[in-house]
Amino acid sequence: MGKNNGFGQAEILTPEQLDLLVEHLPEGPHKICFCVMRYSASRISETLKLKWSDITEDSLLFKSINTKTSESRSIYLNPKLKLILAEWKLIWHKYPLKGRKVSTQNKLIEYVIPQPQPDDYVFKGRKKGQHLNRKSVDRVVRRTLKELSIKGASLHSTRRTCLTTLKDKGWQTSDIMAVSGHKDLNSLEKYLHTTPQQMKKMVNDFD
């Protein structure tokens, strides 16, 4: 059972529902933020604090200062997310729109296209040096869910869906936690090791 008035757990979504959400979310940071969570099982708070220096050719780094467990976590980039972020980097400078419609952007004459700097937030806010507001993402996603008549879901649905998908595909709990960043392994599982090859394959298993 999904969430009801803030109670309960966020609904698990199907790949079709996830695709539909991405299709209907407005172009820009809200959609890209949702895609990062969809393909990395990340929390909204740590996602919004990502900087361009945290993204390499093959991985995402969630720094300890931004994670719930206060431990850094690096995961491989899902191939789909890699393409999404590459495209986002090309148009990142156009956002926030500051009241302009997306359709008006192409009418602007831009002699120099500013590239994001390593210390810039991937999802910048309206004020310099700030990242996108969590409430803003939550509001946009909830509005889109309502428009699509998808009940019981929330921002946390992406994380629950990712991890449930891995479980259903037979991945061990210890391997899943290497992606999720959870710390509550039992004594035996503390000795288990997830190889880089295993983690890469897990991330590629997200629908």
CSV table of C-alpha atoms in Angstrom, one decimal:
chain,number,residue,atom,x,y,z
A,1,MET,CA,0.0,0.0,0.0
A,2,GLY,CA,1.4,3.4,-0.9
A,3,LYS,CA,1.4,6.7,0.9
A,4,ASN,CA,-1.8,8.3,2.1
A,5,ASN,CA,-1.6,11.9,3.4
A,6,GLY,CA,2.0,11.4,4.2
A,7,PHE,CA,1.6,8.1,6.0
A,8,GLY,CA,2.8,4.7,4.8
A,9,GLN,CA,5.6,3.8,2.4
A,10,ALA,CA,6.0,5.2,-1.1
A,11,GLU,CA,4.5,3.1,-3.8
A,12,ILE,CA,6.7,0.9,-6.0
A,13,LEU,CA,6.4,2.0,-9.6
A,14,THR,CA,6.5,0.0,-12.8
A,15,PRO,CA,9.0,0.8,-15.6
A,16,GLU,CA,6.1,2.1,-17.6
A,17,GLN,CA,5.0,4.4,-14.9
A,18,LEU,CA,8.6,5.7,-14.5
A,19,ASP,CA,8.8,6.3,-18.2
A,20,LEU,CA,5.5,8.1,-18.2
A,21,LEU,CA,6.6,10.4,-15.3
A,22,VAL,CA,9.8,11.3,-17.1
A,23,GLU,CA,7.9,12.1,-20.2
A,24,HIS,CA,5.5,14.4,-18.5
A,25,LEU,CA,7.8,16.2,-16.0
A,26,PRO,CA,8.7,19.7,-17.2
A,27,GLU,CA,11.9,20.1,-19.1
A,28,GLY,CA,14.7,21.2,-16.9
A,29,PRO,CA,16.3,20.4,-13.5
A,30,HIS,CA,13.2,18.7,-12.0
A,31,LYS,CA,13.1,16.1,-14.7
A,32,ILE,CA,16.9,15.5,-14.6
A,33,CYS,CA,16.9,15.3,-10.8
A,34,PHE,CA,14.2,12.6,-11.0
A,35,CYS,CA,16.3,10.7,-13.6
A,36,VAL,CA,19.3,10.7,-11.3
A,37,MET,CA,17.2,9.2,-8.5
A,38,ARG,CA,15.7,6.7,-10.9
A,39,TYR,CA,19.0,5.4,-12.1
A,40,SER,CA,21.1,5.6,-8.9
A,41,ALA,CA,18.7,4.8,-6.1
A,42,SER,CA,19.8,8.1,-4.4
A,43,ARG,CA,17.9,10.1,-1.9
A,44,ILE,CA,16.5,13.5,-2.9
A,45,SER,CA,18.7,15.4,-0.4
A,46,GLU,CA,22.0,13.9,-1.6
A,47,THR,CA,20.9,14.3,-5.2
A,48,LEU,CA,20.3,18.0,-5.0
A,49,LYS,CA,23.7,18.5,-3.4
A,50,LEU,CA,25.6,16.9,-6.3
A,51,LYS,CA,28.2,19.1,-7.9
A,52,TRP,CA,29.7,18.7,-11.4
A,53,SER,CA,33.0,17.6,-9.7
A,54,ASP,CA,31.1,14.7,-8.2
A,55,ILE,CA,30.4,13.3,-11.7
A,56,THR,CA,33.1,11.5,-13.6
A,57,GLU,CA,33.1,9.6,-16.9
A,58,ASP,CA,31.8,6.5,-15.2
A,59,SER,CA,30.6,7.3,-11.7
A,60,LEU,CA,28.6,9.4,-9.3
A,61,LEU,CA,30.0,10.4,-5.9
A,62,PHE,CA,27.7,11.1,-3.0
A,63,LYS,CA,30.0,12.8,-0.5
A,64,SER,CA,29.8,11.9,3.2
A,65,ILE,CA,28.8,15.5,4.1
A,66,ASN,CA,25.6,15.0,2.0
A,67,THR,CA,24.6,11.5,2.9
A,68,LYS,CA,22.2,10.3,5.6
A,69,THR,CA,24.8,7.9,6.9
A,70,SER,CA,27.7,10.4,6.8
A,71,GLU,CA,29.6,8.0,4.6
A,72,SER,CA,30.7,8.6,1.0
A,73,ARG,CA,29.2,6.4,-1.7
A,74,SER,CA,30.4,6.1,-5.3
A,75,ILE,CA,28.4,4.1,-7.8
A,76,TYR,CA,28.8,3.5,-11.5
A,77,LEU,CA,26.8,5.6,-13.9
A,78,ASN,CA,23.9,3.8,-15.6
A,79,PRO,CA,24.4,4.1,-19.4
A,80,LYS,CA,21.0,5.8,-19.7
A,81,LEU,CA,21.8,8.3,-17.0
A,82,LYS,CA,25.2,9.0,-18.5
A,83,LEU,CA,23.6,10.2,-21.7
A,84,ILE,CA,21.0,12.2,-19.8
A,85,LEU,CA,23.6,14.1,-17.8
A,86,ALA,CA,25.8,14.7,-20.9
A,87,GLU,CA,22.8,16.4,-22.6
A,88,TRP,CA,21.9,18.3,-19.4
A,89,LYS,CA,25.4,19.7,-19.2
A,90,LEU,CA,24.9,21.3,-22.6
A,91,ILE,CA,21.8,23.2,-21.6
A,92,TRP,CA,22.5,23.6,-17.9
A,93,HIS,CA,23.5,27.3,-18.3
A,94,LYS,CA,19.9,28.2,-19.5
A,95,TYR,CA,18.4,27.4,-16.1
A,96,PRO,CA,16.7,28.6,-14.0
A,97,LEU,CA,14.4,30.2,-16.5
A,98,LYS,CA,13.5,33.1,-14.3
A,99,GLY,CA,9.9,33.2,-15.5
A,100,ARG,CA,10.7,32.5,-19.2
A,101,LYS,CA,9.1,29.7,-21.1
A,102,VAL,CA,11.3,27.0,-22.5
A,103,SER,CA,10.1,27.9,-26.0
A,104,THR,CA,11.6,31.4,-25.7
A,105,GLN,CA,15.1,30.3,-24.9
A,106,ASN,CA,16.0,29.6,-28.5
A,107,LYS,CA,15.2,33.3,-29.3
A,108,LEU,CA,18.0,34.5,-27.0
A,109,ILE,CA,21.3,35.4,-28.7
A,110,GLU,CA,24.1,33.8,-26.8
A,111,TYR,CA,27.6,34.6,-28.0
A,112,VAL,CA,29.3,32.5,-25.4
A,113,ILE,CA,27.8,29.4,-23.8
A,114,PRO,CA,29.0,29.2,-20.2
A,115,GLN,CA,30.1,25.8,-19.1
A,116,PRO,CA,29.4,24.6,-15.5
A,117,GLN,CA,32.4,24.8,-13.2
A,118,PRO,CA,33.4,21.8,-11.1
A,119,ASP,CA,32.1,23.5,-7.9
A,120,ASP,CA,28.7,24.4,-9.5
A,121,TYR,CA,25.7,22.5,-8.4
A,122,VAL,CA,24.2,20.1,-11.0
A,123,PHE,CA,20.8,21.5,-10.0
A,124,LYS,CA,21.4,25.1,-9.2
A,125,GLY,CA,18.8,27.3,-7.4
A,126,ARG,CA,17.6,30.7,-8.3
A,127,LYS,CA,20.2,32.4,-6.1
A,128,LYS,CA,23.9,32.0,-6.8
A,129,GLY,CA,25.7,29.4,-4.7
A,130,GLN,CA,22.5,27.6,-3.8
A,131,HIS,CA,21.0,24.3,-5.1
A,132,LEU,CA,17.5,23.6,-6.2
A,133,ASN,CA,15.0,23.5,-3.4
A,134,ARG,CA,13.7,20.1,-2.3
A,135,LYS,CA,10.2,21.5,-1.9
A,136,SER,CA,10.2,22.6,-5.5
A,137,VAL,CA,11.1,19.2,-6.8
A,138,ASP,CA,8.5,17.5,-4.5
A,139,ARG,CA,5.8,20.0,-5.6
A,140,VAL,CA,6.5,19.4,-9.3
A,141,VAL,CA,6.7,15.6,-9.0
A,142,ARG,CA,3.5,15.4,-6.9
A,143,ARG,CA,1.6,17.6,-9.4
A,144,THR,CA,2.7,15.3,-12.2
A,145,LEU,CA,1.8,12.2,-10.3
A,146,LYS,CA,-1.7,13.6,-9.7
A,147,GLU,CA,-2.0,14.6,-13.4
A,148,LEU,CA,-1.2,11.0,-14.4
A,149,SER,CA,-3.5,9.5,-11.7
A,150,ILE,CA,-0.6,7.6,-10.1
A,151,LYS,CA,-1.6,7.2,-6.4
A,152,GLY,CA,0.5,6.5,-3.4
A,153,ALA,CA,3.8,7.5,-4.9
A,154,SER,CA,6.3,10.2,-3.9
A,155,LEU,CA,9.9,11.2,-4.5
A,156,HIS,CA,11.0,8.3,-2.4
A,157,SER,CA,9.3,5.9,-4.9
A,158,THR,CA,12.3,6.0,-7.1
A,159,ARG,CA,14.7,4.7,-4.4
A,160,ARG,CA,12.3,2.0,-3.2
A,161,THR,CA,11.6,0.9,-6.8
A,162,CYS,CA,15.3,0.7,-7.6
A,163,LEU,CA,16.2,-1.4,-4.6
A,164,THR,CA,13.2,-3.6,-4.9
A,165,THR,CA,14.1,-4.2,-8.6
A,166,LEU,CA,17.6,-5.4,-7.5
A,167,LYS,CA,16.1,-7.7,-4.9
A,168,ASP,CA,13.6,-9.1,-7.4
A,169,LYS,CA,16.5,-9.8,-9.8
A,170,GLY,CA,18.3,-11.9,-7.2
A,171,TRP,CA,21.0,-9.6,-5.9
A,172,GLN,CA,22.3,-10.2,-2.4
A,173,THR,CA,21.4,-7.8,0.4
A,174,SER,CA,25.0,-6.9,0.9
A,175,ASP,CA,25.4,-6.0,-2.8
A,176,ILE,CA,22.2,-3.9,-2.8
A,177,MET,CA,23.5,-2.0,0.2
A,178,ALA,CA,26.7,-1.1,-1.6
A,179,VAL,CA,24.5,0.9,-4.0
A,180,SER,CA,21.9,2.2,-1.4
A,181,GLY,CA,24.4,3.2,1.2
A,182,HIS,CA,22.5,1.5,4.1
A,183,LYS,CA,24.5,0.5,7.1
A,184,ASP,CA,22.3,-2.0,8.9
A,185,LEU,CA,24.1,-5.2,7.7
A,186,ASN,CA,24.4,-8.1,10.2
A,187,SER,CA,27.8,-9.2,11.5
A,188,LEU,CA,28.3,-11.7,8.7
A,189,GLU,CA,27.5,-9.3,6.0
A,190,LYS,CA,30.1,-6.9,7.3
A,191,TYR,CA,32.7,-9.2,5.8
A,192,LEU,CA,31.1,-9.5,2.4
A,193,HIS,CA,32.6,-7.5,-0.5
A,194,THR,CA,31.0,-6.1,-3.6
A,195,THR,CA,33.4,-5.9,-6.5
A,196,PRO,CA,33.4,-2.9,-8.9
A,197,GLN,CA,32.2,-5.3,-11.6
A,198,GLN,CA,29.2,-6.4,-9.5
A,199,MET,CA,28.3,-2.8,-8.7
A,200,LYS,CA,28.4,-1.8,-12.4
A,201,LYS,CA,26.2,-4.7,-13.4
A,202,MET,CA,23.7,-3.8,-10.6
A,203,VAL,CA,23.4,-0.2,-11.7
A,204,ASN,CA,22.8,-1.4,-15.3
A,205,ASP,CA,20.0,-3.6,-14.1
A,206,PHE,CA,17.7,-0.6,-13.2
A,207,ASP,CA,14.8,-0.6,-15.6
